[in-house]
Coordinates of C-alpha atoms in Angstrom, one line a residue:
Chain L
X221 CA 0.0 0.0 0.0
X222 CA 1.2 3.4 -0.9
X223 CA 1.8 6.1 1.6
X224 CA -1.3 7.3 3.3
X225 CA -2.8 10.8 1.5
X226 CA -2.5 13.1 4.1
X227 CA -4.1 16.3 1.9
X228 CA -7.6 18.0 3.1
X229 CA -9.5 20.7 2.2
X230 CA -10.4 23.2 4.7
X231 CA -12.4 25.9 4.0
X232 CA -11.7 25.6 0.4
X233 CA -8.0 25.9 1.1
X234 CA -6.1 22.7 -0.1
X235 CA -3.7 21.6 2.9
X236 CA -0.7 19.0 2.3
X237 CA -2.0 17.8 5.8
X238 CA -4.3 18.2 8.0
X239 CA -1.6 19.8 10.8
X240 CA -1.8 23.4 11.2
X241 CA 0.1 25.6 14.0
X242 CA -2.1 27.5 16.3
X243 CA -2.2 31.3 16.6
X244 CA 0.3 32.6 19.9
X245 CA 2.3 29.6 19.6
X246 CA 4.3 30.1 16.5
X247 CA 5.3 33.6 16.2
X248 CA 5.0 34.9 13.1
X249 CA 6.2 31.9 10.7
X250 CA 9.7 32.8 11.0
X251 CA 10.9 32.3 14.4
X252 CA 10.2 28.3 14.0
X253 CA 12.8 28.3 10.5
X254 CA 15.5 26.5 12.4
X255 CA 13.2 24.4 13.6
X256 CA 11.6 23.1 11.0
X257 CA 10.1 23.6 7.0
X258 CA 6.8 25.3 7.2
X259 CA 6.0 24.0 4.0
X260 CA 5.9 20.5 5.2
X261 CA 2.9 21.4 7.8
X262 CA -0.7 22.2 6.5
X263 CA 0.1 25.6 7.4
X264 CA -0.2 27.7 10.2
X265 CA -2.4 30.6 12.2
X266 CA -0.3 33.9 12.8
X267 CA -0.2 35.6 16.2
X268 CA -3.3 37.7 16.4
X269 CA -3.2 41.1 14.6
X270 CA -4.5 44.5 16.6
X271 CA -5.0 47.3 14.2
X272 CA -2.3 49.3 16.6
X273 CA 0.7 47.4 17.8
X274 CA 0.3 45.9 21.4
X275 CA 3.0 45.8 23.8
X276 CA 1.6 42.7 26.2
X277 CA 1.1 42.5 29.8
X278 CA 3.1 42.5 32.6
X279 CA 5.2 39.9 34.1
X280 CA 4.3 37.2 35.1
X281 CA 2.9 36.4 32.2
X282 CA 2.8 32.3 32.3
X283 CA 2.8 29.6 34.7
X284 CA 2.9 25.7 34.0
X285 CA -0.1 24.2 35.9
X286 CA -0.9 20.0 35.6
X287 CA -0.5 18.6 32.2
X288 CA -0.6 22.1 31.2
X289 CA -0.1 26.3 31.4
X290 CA -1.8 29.1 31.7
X291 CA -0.5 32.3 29.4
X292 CA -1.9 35.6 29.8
X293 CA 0.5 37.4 27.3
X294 CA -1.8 39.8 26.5
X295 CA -2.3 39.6 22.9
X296 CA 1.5 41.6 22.6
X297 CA 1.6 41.9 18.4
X298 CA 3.4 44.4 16.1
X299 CA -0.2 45.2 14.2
X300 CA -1.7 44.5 11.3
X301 CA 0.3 47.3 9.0
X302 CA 3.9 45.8 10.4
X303 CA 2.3 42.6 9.9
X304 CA 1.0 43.0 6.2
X305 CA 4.4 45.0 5.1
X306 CA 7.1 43.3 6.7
X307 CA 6.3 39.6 8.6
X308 CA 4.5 38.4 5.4
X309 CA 7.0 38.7 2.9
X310 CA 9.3 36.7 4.5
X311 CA 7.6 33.6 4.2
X312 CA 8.2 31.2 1.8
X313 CA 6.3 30.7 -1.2
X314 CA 4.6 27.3 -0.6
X315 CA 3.1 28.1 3.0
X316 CA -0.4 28.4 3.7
X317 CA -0.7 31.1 6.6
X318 CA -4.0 32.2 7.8
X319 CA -4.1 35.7 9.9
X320 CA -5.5 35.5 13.3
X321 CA -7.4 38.7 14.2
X322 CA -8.6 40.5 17.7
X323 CA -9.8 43.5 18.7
X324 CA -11.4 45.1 21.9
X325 CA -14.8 46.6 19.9
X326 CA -16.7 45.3 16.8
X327 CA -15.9 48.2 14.5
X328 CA -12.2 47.6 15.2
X329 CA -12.1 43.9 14.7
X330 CA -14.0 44.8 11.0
X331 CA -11.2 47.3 10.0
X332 CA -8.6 44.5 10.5
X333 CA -10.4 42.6 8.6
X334 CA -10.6 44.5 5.5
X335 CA -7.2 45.7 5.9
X336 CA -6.1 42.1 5.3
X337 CA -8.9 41.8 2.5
X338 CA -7.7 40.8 -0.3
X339 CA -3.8 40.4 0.5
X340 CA -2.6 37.7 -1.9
X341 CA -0.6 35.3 1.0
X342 CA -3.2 35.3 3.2
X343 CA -5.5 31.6 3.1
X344 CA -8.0 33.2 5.0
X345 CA -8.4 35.5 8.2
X346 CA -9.8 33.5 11.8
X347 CA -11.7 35.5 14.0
X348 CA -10.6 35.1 17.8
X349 CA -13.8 36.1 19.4
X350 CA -12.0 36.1 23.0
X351 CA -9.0 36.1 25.0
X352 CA -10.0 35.5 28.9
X353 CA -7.2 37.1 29.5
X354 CA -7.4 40.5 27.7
X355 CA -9.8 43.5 29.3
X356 CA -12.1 44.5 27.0
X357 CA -14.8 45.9 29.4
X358 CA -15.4 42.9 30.9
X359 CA -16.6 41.4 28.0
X360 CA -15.1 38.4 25.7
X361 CA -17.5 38.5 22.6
X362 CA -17.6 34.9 22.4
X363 CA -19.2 34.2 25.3
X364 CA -22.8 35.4 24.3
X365 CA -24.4 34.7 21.0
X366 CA -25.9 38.4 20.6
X367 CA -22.0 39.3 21.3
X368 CA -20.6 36.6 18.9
X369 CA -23.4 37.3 16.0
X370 CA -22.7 41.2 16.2
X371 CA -19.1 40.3 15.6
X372 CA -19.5 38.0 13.0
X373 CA -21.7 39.9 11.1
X374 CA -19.4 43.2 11.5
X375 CA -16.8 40.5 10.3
X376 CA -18.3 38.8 7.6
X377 CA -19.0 42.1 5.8
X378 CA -15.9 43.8 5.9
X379 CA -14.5 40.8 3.7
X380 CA -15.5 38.4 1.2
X381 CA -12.2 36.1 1.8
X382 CA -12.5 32.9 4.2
X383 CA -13.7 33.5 7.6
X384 CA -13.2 31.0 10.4
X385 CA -14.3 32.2 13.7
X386 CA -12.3 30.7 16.7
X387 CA -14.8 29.8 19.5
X388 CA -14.2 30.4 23.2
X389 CA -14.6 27.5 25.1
X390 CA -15.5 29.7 28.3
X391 CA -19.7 29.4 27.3
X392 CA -22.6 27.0 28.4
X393 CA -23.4 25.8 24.7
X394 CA -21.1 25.2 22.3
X395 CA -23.4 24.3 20.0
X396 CA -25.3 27.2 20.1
X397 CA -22.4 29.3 19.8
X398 CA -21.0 27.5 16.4
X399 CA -24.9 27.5 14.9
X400 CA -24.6 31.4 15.7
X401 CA -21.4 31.6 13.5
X402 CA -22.7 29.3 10.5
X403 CA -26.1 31.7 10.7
X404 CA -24.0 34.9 10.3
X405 CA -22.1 33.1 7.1
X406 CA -19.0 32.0 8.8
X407 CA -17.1 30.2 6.5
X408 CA -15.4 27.5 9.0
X409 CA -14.7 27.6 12.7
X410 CA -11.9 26.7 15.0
X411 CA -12.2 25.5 18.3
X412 CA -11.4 25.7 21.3
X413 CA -9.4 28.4 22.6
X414 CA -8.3 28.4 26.1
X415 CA -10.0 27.7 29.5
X416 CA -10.3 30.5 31.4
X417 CA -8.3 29.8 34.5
X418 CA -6.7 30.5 37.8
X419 CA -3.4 29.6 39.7
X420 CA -2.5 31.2 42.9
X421 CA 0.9 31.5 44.6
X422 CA -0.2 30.4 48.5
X423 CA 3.4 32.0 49.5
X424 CA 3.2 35.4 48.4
X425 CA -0.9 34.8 48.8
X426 CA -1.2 36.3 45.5
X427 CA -2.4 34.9 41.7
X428 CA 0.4 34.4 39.9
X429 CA -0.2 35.9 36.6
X430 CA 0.2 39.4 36.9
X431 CA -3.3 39.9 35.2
X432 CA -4.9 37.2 37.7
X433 CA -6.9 35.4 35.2
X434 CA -5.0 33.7 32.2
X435 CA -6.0 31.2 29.5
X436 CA -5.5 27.6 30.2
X437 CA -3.8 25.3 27.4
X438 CA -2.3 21.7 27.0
X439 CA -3.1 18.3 27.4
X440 CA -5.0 18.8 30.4
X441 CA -8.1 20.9 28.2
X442 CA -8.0 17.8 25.4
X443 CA -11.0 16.0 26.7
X444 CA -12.9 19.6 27.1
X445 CA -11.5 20.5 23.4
X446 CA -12.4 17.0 22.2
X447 CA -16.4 17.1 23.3
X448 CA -16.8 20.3 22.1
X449 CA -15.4 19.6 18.6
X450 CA -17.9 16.8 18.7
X451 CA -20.8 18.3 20.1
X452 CA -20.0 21.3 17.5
X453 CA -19.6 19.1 14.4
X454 CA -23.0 18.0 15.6
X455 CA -24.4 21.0 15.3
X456 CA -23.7 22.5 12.3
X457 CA -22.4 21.9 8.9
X458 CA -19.5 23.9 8.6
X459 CA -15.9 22.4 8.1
X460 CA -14.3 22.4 11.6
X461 CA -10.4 22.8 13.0
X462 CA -9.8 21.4 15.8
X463 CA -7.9 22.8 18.9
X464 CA -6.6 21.5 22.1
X465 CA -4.2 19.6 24.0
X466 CA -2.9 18.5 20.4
X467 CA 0.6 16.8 21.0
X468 CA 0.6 13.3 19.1
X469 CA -0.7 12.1 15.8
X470 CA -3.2 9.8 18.1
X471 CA -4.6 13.2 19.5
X472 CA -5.9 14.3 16.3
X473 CA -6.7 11.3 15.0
X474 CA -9.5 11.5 17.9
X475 CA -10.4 15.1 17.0
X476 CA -10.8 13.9 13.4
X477 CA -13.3 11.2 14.3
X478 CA -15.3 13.3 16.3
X479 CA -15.9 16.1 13.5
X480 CA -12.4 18.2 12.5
X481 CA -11.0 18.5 9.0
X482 CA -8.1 19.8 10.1
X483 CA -6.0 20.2 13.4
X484 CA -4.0 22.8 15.5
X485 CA -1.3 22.3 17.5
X486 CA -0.2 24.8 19.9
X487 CA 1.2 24.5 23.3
X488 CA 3.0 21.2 22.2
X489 CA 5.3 23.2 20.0
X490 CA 6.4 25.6 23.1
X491 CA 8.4 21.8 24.6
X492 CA 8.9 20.4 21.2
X493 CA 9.3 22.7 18.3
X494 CA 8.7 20.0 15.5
X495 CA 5.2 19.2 17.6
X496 CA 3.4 19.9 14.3
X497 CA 5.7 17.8 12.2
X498 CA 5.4 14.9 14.7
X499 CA 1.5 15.1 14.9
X500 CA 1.5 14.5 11.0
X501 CA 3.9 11.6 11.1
X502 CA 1.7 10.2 13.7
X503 CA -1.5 10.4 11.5
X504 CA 0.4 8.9 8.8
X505 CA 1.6 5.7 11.1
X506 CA -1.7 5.4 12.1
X507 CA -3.2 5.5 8.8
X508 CA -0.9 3.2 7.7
X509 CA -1.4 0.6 10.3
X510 CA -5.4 0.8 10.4
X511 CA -4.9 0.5 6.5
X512 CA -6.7 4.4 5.8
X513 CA -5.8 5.5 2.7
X514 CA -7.2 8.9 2.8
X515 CA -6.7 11.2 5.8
X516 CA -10.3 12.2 4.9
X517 CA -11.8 8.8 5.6
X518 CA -11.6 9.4 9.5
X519 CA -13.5 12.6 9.4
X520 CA -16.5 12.5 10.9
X521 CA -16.1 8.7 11.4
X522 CA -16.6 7.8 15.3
X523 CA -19.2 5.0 15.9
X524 CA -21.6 5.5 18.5
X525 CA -24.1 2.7 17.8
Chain K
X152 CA 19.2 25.8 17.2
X153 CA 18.1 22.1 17.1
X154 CA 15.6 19.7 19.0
X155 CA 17.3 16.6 19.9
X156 CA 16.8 13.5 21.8
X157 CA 20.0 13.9 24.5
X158 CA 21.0 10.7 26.2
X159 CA 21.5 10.8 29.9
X160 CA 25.1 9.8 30.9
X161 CA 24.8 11.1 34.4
X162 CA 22.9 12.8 36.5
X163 CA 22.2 13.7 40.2
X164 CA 21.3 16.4 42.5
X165 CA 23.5 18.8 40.5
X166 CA 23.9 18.5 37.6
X167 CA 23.3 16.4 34.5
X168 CA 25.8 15.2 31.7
X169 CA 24.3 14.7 28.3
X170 CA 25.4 13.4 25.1
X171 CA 23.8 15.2 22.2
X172 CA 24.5 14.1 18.9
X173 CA 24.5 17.0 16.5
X174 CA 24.7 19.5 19.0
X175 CA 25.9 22.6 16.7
X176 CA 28.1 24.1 19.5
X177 CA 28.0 27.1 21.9
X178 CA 28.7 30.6 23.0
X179 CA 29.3 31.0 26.9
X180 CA 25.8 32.4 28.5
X181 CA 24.1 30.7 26.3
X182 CA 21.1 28.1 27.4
X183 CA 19.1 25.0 26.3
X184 CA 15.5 24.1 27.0
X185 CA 15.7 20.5 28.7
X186 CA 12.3 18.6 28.4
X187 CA 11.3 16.1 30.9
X188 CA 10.2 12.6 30.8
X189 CA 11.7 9.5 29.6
X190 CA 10.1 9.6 26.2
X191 CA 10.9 12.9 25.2
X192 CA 7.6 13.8 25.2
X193 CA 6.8 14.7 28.8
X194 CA 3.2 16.0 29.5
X195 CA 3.1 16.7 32.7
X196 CA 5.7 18.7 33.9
X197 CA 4.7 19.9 30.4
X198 CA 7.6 22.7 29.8
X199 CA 11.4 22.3 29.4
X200 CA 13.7 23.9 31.9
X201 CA 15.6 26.9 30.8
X202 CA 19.4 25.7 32.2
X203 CA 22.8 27.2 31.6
X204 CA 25.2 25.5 30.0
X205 CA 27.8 24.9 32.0
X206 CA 30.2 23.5 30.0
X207 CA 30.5 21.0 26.6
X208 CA 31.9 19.7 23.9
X209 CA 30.8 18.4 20.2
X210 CA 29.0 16.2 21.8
X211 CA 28.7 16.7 25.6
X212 CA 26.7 19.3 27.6
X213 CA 26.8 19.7 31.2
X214 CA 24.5 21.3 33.4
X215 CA 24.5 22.5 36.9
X216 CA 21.6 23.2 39.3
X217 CA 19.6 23.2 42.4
X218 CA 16.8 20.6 43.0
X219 CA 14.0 23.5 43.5
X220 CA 11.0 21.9 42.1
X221 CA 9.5 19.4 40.4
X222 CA 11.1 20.1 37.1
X223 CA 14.9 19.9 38.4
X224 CA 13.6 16.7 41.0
X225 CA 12.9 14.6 38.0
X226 CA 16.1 15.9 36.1
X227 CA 17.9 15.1 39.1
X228 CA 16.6 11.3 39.2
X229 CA 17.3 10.2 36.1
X230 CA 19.1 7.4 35.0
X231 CA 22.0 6.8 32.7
X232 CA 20.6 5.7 29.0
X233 CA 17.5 7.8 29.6
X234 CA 16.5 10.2 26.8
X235 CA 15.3 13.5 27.5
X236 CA 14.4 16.1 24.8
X237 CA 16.9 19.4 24.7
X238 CA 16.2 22.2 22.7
X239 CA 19.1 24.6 22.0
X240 CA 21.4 26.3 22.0
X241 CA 19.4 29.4 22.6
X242 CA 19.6 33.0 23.7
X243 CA 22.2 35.9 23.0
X244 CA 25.1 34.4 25.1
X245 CA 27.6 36.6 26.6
X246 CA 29.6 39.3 24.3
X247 CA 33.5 38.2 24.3
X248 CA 35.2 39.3 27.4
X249 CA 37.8 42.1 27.5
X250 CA 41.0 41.7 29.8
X251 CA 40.1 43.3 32.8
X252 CA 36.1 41.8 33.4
X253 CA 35.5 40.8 36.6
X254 CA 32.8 38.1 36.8
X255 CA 30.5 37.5 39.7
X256 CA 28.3 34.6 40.6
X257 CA 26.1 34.0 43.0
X258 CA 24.1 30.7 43.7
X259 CA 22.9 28.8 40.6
X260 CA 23.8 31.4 38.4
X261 CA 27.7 30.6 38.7
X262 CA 26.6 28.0 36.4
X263 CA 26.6 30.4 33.7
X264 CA 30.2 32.0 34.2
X265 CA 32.7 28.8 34.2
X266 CA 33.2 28.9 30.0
X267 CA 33.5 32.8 30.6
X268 CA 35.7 33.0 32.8
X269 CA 38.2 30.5 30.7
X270 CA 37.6 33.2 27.9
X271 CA 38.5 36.3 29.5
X272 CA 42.1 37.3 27.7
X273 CA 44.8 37.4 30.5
X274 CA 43.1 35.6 33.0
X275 CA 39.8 36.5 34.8
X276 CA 39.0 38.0 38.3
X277 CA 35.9 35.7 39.5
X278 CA 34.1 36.7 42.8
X279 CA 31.6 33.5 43.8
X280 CA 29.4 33.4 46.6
X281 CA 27.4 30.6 48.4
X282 CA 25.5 29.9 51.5
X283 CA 28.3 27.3 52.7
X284 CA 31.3 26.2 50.6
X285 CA 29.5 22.7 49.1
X286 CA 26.6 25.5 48.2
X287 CA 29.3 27.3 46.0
X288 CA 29.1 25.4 42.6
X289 CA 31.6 24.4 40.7
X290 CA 33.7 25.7 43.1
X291 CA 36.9 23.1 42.1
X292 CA 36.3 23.5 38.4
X293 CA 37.1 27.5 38.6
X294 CA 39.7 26.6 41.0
X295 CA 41.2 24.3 38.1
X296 CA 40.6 27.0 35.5
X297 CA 43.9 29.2 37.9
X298 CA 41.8 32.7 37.5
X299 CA 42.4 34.8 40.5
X300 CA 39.4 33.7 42.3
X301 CA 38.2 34.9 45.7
X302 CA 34.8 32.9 47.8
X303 CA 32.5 34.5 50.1
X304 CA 30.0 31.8 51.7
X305 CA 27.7 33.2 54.5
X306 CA 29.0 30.5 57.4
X307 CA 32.4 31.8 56.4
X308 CA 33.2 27.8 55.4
X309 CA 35.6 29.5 52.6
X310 CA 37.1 32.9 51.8
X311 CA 35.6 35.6 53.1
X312 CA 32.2 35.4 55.5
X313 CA 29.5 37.5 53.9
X314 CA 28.2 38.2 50.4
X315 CA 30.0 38.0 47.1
X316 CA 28.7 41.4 46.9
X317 CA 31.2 42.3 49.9
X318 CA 33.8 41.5 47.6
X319 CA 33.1 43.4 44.5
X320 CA 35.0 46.8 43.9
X321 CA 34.2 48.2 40.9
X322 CA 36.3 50.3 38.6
X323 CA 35.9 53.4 35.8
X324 CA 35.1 51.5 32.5
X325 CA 35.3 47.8 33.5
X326 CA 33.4 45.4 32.6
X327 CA 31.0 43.1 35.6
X328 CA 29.5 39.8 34.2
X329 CA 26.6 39.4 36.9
X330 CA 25.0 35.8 37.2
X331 CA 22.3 35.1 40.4
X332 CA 19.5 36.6 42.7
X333 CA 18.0 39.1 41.0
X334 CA 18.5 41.2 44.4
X335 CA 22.3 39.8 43.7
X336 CA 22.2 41.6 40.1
X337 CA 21.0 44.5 41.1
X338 CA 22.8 45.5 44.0
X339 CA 26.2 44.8 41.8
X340 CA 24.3 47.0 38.6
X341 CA 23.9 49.8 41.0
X342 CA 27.3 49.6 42.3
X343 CA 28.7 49.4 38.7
X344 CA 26.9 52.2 38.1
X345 CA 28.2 54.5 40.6
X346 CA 31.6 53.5 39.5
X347 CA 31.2 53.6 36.4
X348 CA 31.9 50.7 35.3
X349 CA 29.7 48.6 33.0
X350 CA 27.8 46.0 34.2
X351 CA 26.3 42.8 32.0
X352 CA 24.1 40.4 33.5
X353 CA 22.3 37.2 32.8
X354 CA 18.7 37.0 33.8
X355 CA 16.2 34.4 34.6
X356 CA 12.4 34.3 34.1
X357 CA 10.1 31.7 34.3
X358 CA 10.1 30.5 30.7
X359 CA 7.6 28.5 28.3
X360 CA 9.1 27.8 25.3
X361 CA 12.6 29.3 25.5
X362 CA 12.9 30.2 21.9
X363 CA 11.0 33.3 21.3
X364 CA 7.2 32.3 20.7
X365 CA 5.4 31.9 23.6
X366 CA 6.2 35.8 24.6
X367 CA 6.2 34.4 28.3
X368 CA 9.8 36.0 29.5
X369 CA 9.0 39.3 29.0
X370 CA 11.4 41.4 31.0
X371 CA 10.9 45.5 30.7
X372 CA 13.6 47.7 29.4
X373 CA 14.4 51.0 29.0
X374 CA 13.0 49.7 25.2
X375 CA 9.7 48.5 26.2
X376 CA 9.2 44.8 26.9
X377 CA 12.1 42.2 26.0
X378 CA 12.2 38.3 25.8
X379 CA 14.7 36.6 28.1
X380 CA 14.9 33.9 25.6
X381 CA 15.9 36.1 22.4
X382 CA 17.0 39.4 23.4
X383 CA 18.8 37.8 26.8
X384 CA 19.5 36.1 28.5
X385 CA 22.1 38.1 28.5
X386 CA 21.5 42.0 28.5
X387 CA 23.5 45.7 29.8
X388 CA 21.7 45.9 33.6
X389 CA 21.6 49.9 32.9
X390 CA 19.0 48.7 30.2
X391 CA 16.8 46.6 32.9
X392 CA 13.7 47.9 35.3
X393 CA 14.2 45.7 37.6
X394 CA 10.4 46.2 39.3
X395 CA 9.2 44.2 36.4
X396 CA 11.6 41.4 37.8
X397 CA 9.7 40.9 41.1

């Protein structure tokens, strides 16, 4: 048997396979180079874009917490402008990058958007509709569906290009989040982004993150990421990437059965650089040992009878 | 910068020796990311730990630490022929020493200062400091290096009784290589300063990925925020606001 086909469409973009790197965990494209060829991954999610550069928050901005962190970074970025002028060129030709976009009101998160309309390297533009860990008074848009349709209506008609709206996790329904998004003519959605979370420092009797909350991440949100991927894909129509814990080819193998067409990997790559690579080579072992020729086959395949 | 699968040849409570095929060499002051977890592919502790390397080879790295935590309990515990996963060689290292630098070390951070001080042109001046003489690491390797060396330990088991600090007396346009406490760092930036002297240190931040994605090591400078990772580890102290450091 020939090697497995590892190629999916997502969103109407062809990937090589079905591995891409998550937004926040791979810089810009260019800071992973030595570690690896970002042509051989599906592609990957920029850090999110502010129309104004952001500087971050203070320290401490991270803390490792059981099978997993917590990062409240504060969406630091250089902008959209630095972003579209000087980070994109450098990329190779051959590598699919999608922009990743956030903003603290609606009208803002629409002018991103239509400043990357229409820019030749981008694949498509993903909507992160919150950040727990970023004040934007008080409110994280994806945590109510009158919130999350405003935005991705604002959104959807500031461009015509691919929109994929990244779902918070932080919300009762899921699935009435992700049919809000495929009402307001989302094009795909990626989920989840992180837990909203706590860790305190019983020394010093203070949190410690120096913006209290932060965003949880790693293997310890997988099953959280995993049910919501399925009970999403249950929901709605709409191609699905899914997010979460991601560190082994077996990982998103599972996400894959339960609904995704694609994968992110993110907080894997912060202890292994080559996570992404190694999450495809996984697929492809498993594939070849369960005798799948086509990726594609295990979409949407889990048996519950 | 590579990730590799190092092979344990020794380890205990401080330090670990590993064999690194490939391992595309070194400047002093600079780092690796050392993963945890016999498989390389440790998920819980999830992150690498940020160590100096202490000394190494083409193929050989050594490291030196404290067992603090979980993270540098399991390093210290493993077994020769375990693989770990090592991510490296990262951040800026230190600039090349001048004749004349005076290098000062303080608890773990002397780790940082041993391939230093061998590359300071006519011989270094190295001022280390420990809690007791077994707390002052590395102690016999400097020795064997034959830079003019002085120890202050706090129980006054070797060289002077006090702080390394007590021993540091800076002059007009030298240079201060500054590895330790951050307290340490600052109270030898601030004496620097006065003197006039320049002072260079080597800072430490808790640190997710090591290798400039993750944004986590944010340090603030006179320049807005910098990554301990990328910009540092090594960096000019005037340059640092140390509140940012608490």
């Amino acid at each position: 048997m020939s090697a497995p086909d590892l190629s999916v469409d997502f969103c109407g973009v062809r990937l090589r396979n079905p591995v891409l790197l998550a937004s926040g965990t791979c810089g810009y494209g260019e800071e992973l180079a030595p570690f690896l060829d970002l042509r051989e991954i599906g592609g990957f999610v920029a850090k999110s874009l502010t129309l104004e550069p952001r500087v971050g928050n203070s320290p401490a901005r991270i803390v490792e917490t059981p099978a997993g962190m917590l990062n409240a970074i504060g969406l630091e970025n250089v902008g959209v402008e630095a972003f579209v002028r000087e980070k994109l060129p450098r990329l190779p030709d051959g590598v699919v990058v999608f922009a990743s976009v956030f903003e603290t009101a609606i009208d803002r998160y629409a002018e991103v958007c239509r400043q990357l309309d229409g820019v030749p390297r981008i694949a498509g533009i993903e909507i992160n509709a919150s950040c727990p860990h970023v004040k934007a008074g008080g409110i994280e848009f994806g945590q109510s569906p009158e919130g999350l349709r405003d935005l991705v209506r604002a959104c959807r008609a500031a461009t015509p290009g691919r929109v994929i709206v990244k779902l918070s996790p932080n919300v009762t329904s899921i699935a009435e989040m992700a049919r809000v998004c495929e009402g307001e003519g989302a094009d795909g959605l990626s989920l989840i982004n992180s837990l909203q979370a706590l860790e305190v420092d019983i020394h010093a009797r203070r949190p410690v993150l120096h913006n209290v909350l932060g965003g949880l991440t790693g293997p310890a949100i997988r099953p959280v990421a995993l049910r919501m991927v399925y009970q999403a894909a249950r929901a709605v129509s709409l191609p699905i990437c899914g997010i979460g814990g991601i560190s082994t080819g077996a990982d998103a193998v599972a996400f894959l059965l339960c609904g995704a067409a694609a994968v992110q990997v993110g907080t894997a790559t912060y202890s292994r650089p080559r996570a992404g690579l190694e999450v495809r080579d996984g697929m492809a072992e498993y594939c070849a040992a369960e005798g799948v020729g086509k990726v594609t086959e295990l979409i949407g395949a889990l048996r519950t009878d | 910068m590579i990730q590799a699968g190092a092979r344990v040849r020794a380890a205990d409570e401080e330090r670990i020796v590993l064999e690194v095929p490939g391992w595309p060499g070194h400047r002093p002051g600079q780092f690796a990311m050392l993963g945890l977890g016999g498989d390389a592919r440790s998920q819980d502790p999830l992150l690498g730990r940020p160590m100096a390397v202490y000394r190494g080879d083409a193929q050989n790295l050594e490291f030196r630490f404290k067992v603090v935590g979980r993270g540098t309990r399991i390093l210290s515990g493993l077994s020769a022929g375990a693989t770990i996963g090592i991510v490296g060689p990262l951040g800026n290292g230190f600039p090349d020493p001048l004749a004349g630098s005076v290098l000062l070390g303080g608890g773990t951070g002397i780790a940082s200062l041993l391939e230093l001080a061998a590359a300071v042109p006519d011989g270094a001046r190295v001022l280390l400091g420990g809690r007791t003489r077994d707390q002052v690491l590395g102690l016999a390797d400097f020795q064997a290096l034959g830079v003019d060396l002085e120890v202050a330990t706090e129980d006054g088991s070797e060289g002077h009784r006090g702080l390394v600090t007590d021993l540091l007396e800076p002059v007009r346009d030298q240079t201060i290589y500054a590895c330790g406490p951050t307290a340490m760092m600052r109270v030898v930036a601030e004496a620097a300063h006065k003197a006039g002297a320049r002072c260079v240190v080597s800072l430490e931040t808790p640190m997710g990925c090591g290798f400039g994605v993750c944004l986590g090591c944010a340090v603030g400078t006179d320049e807005g925020f910098r990554y301990v990772c990328t910009h540092g580890p090594v960096f000019d102290a005037g340059t640092i606001d140390w509140e940012t450091l608490a």
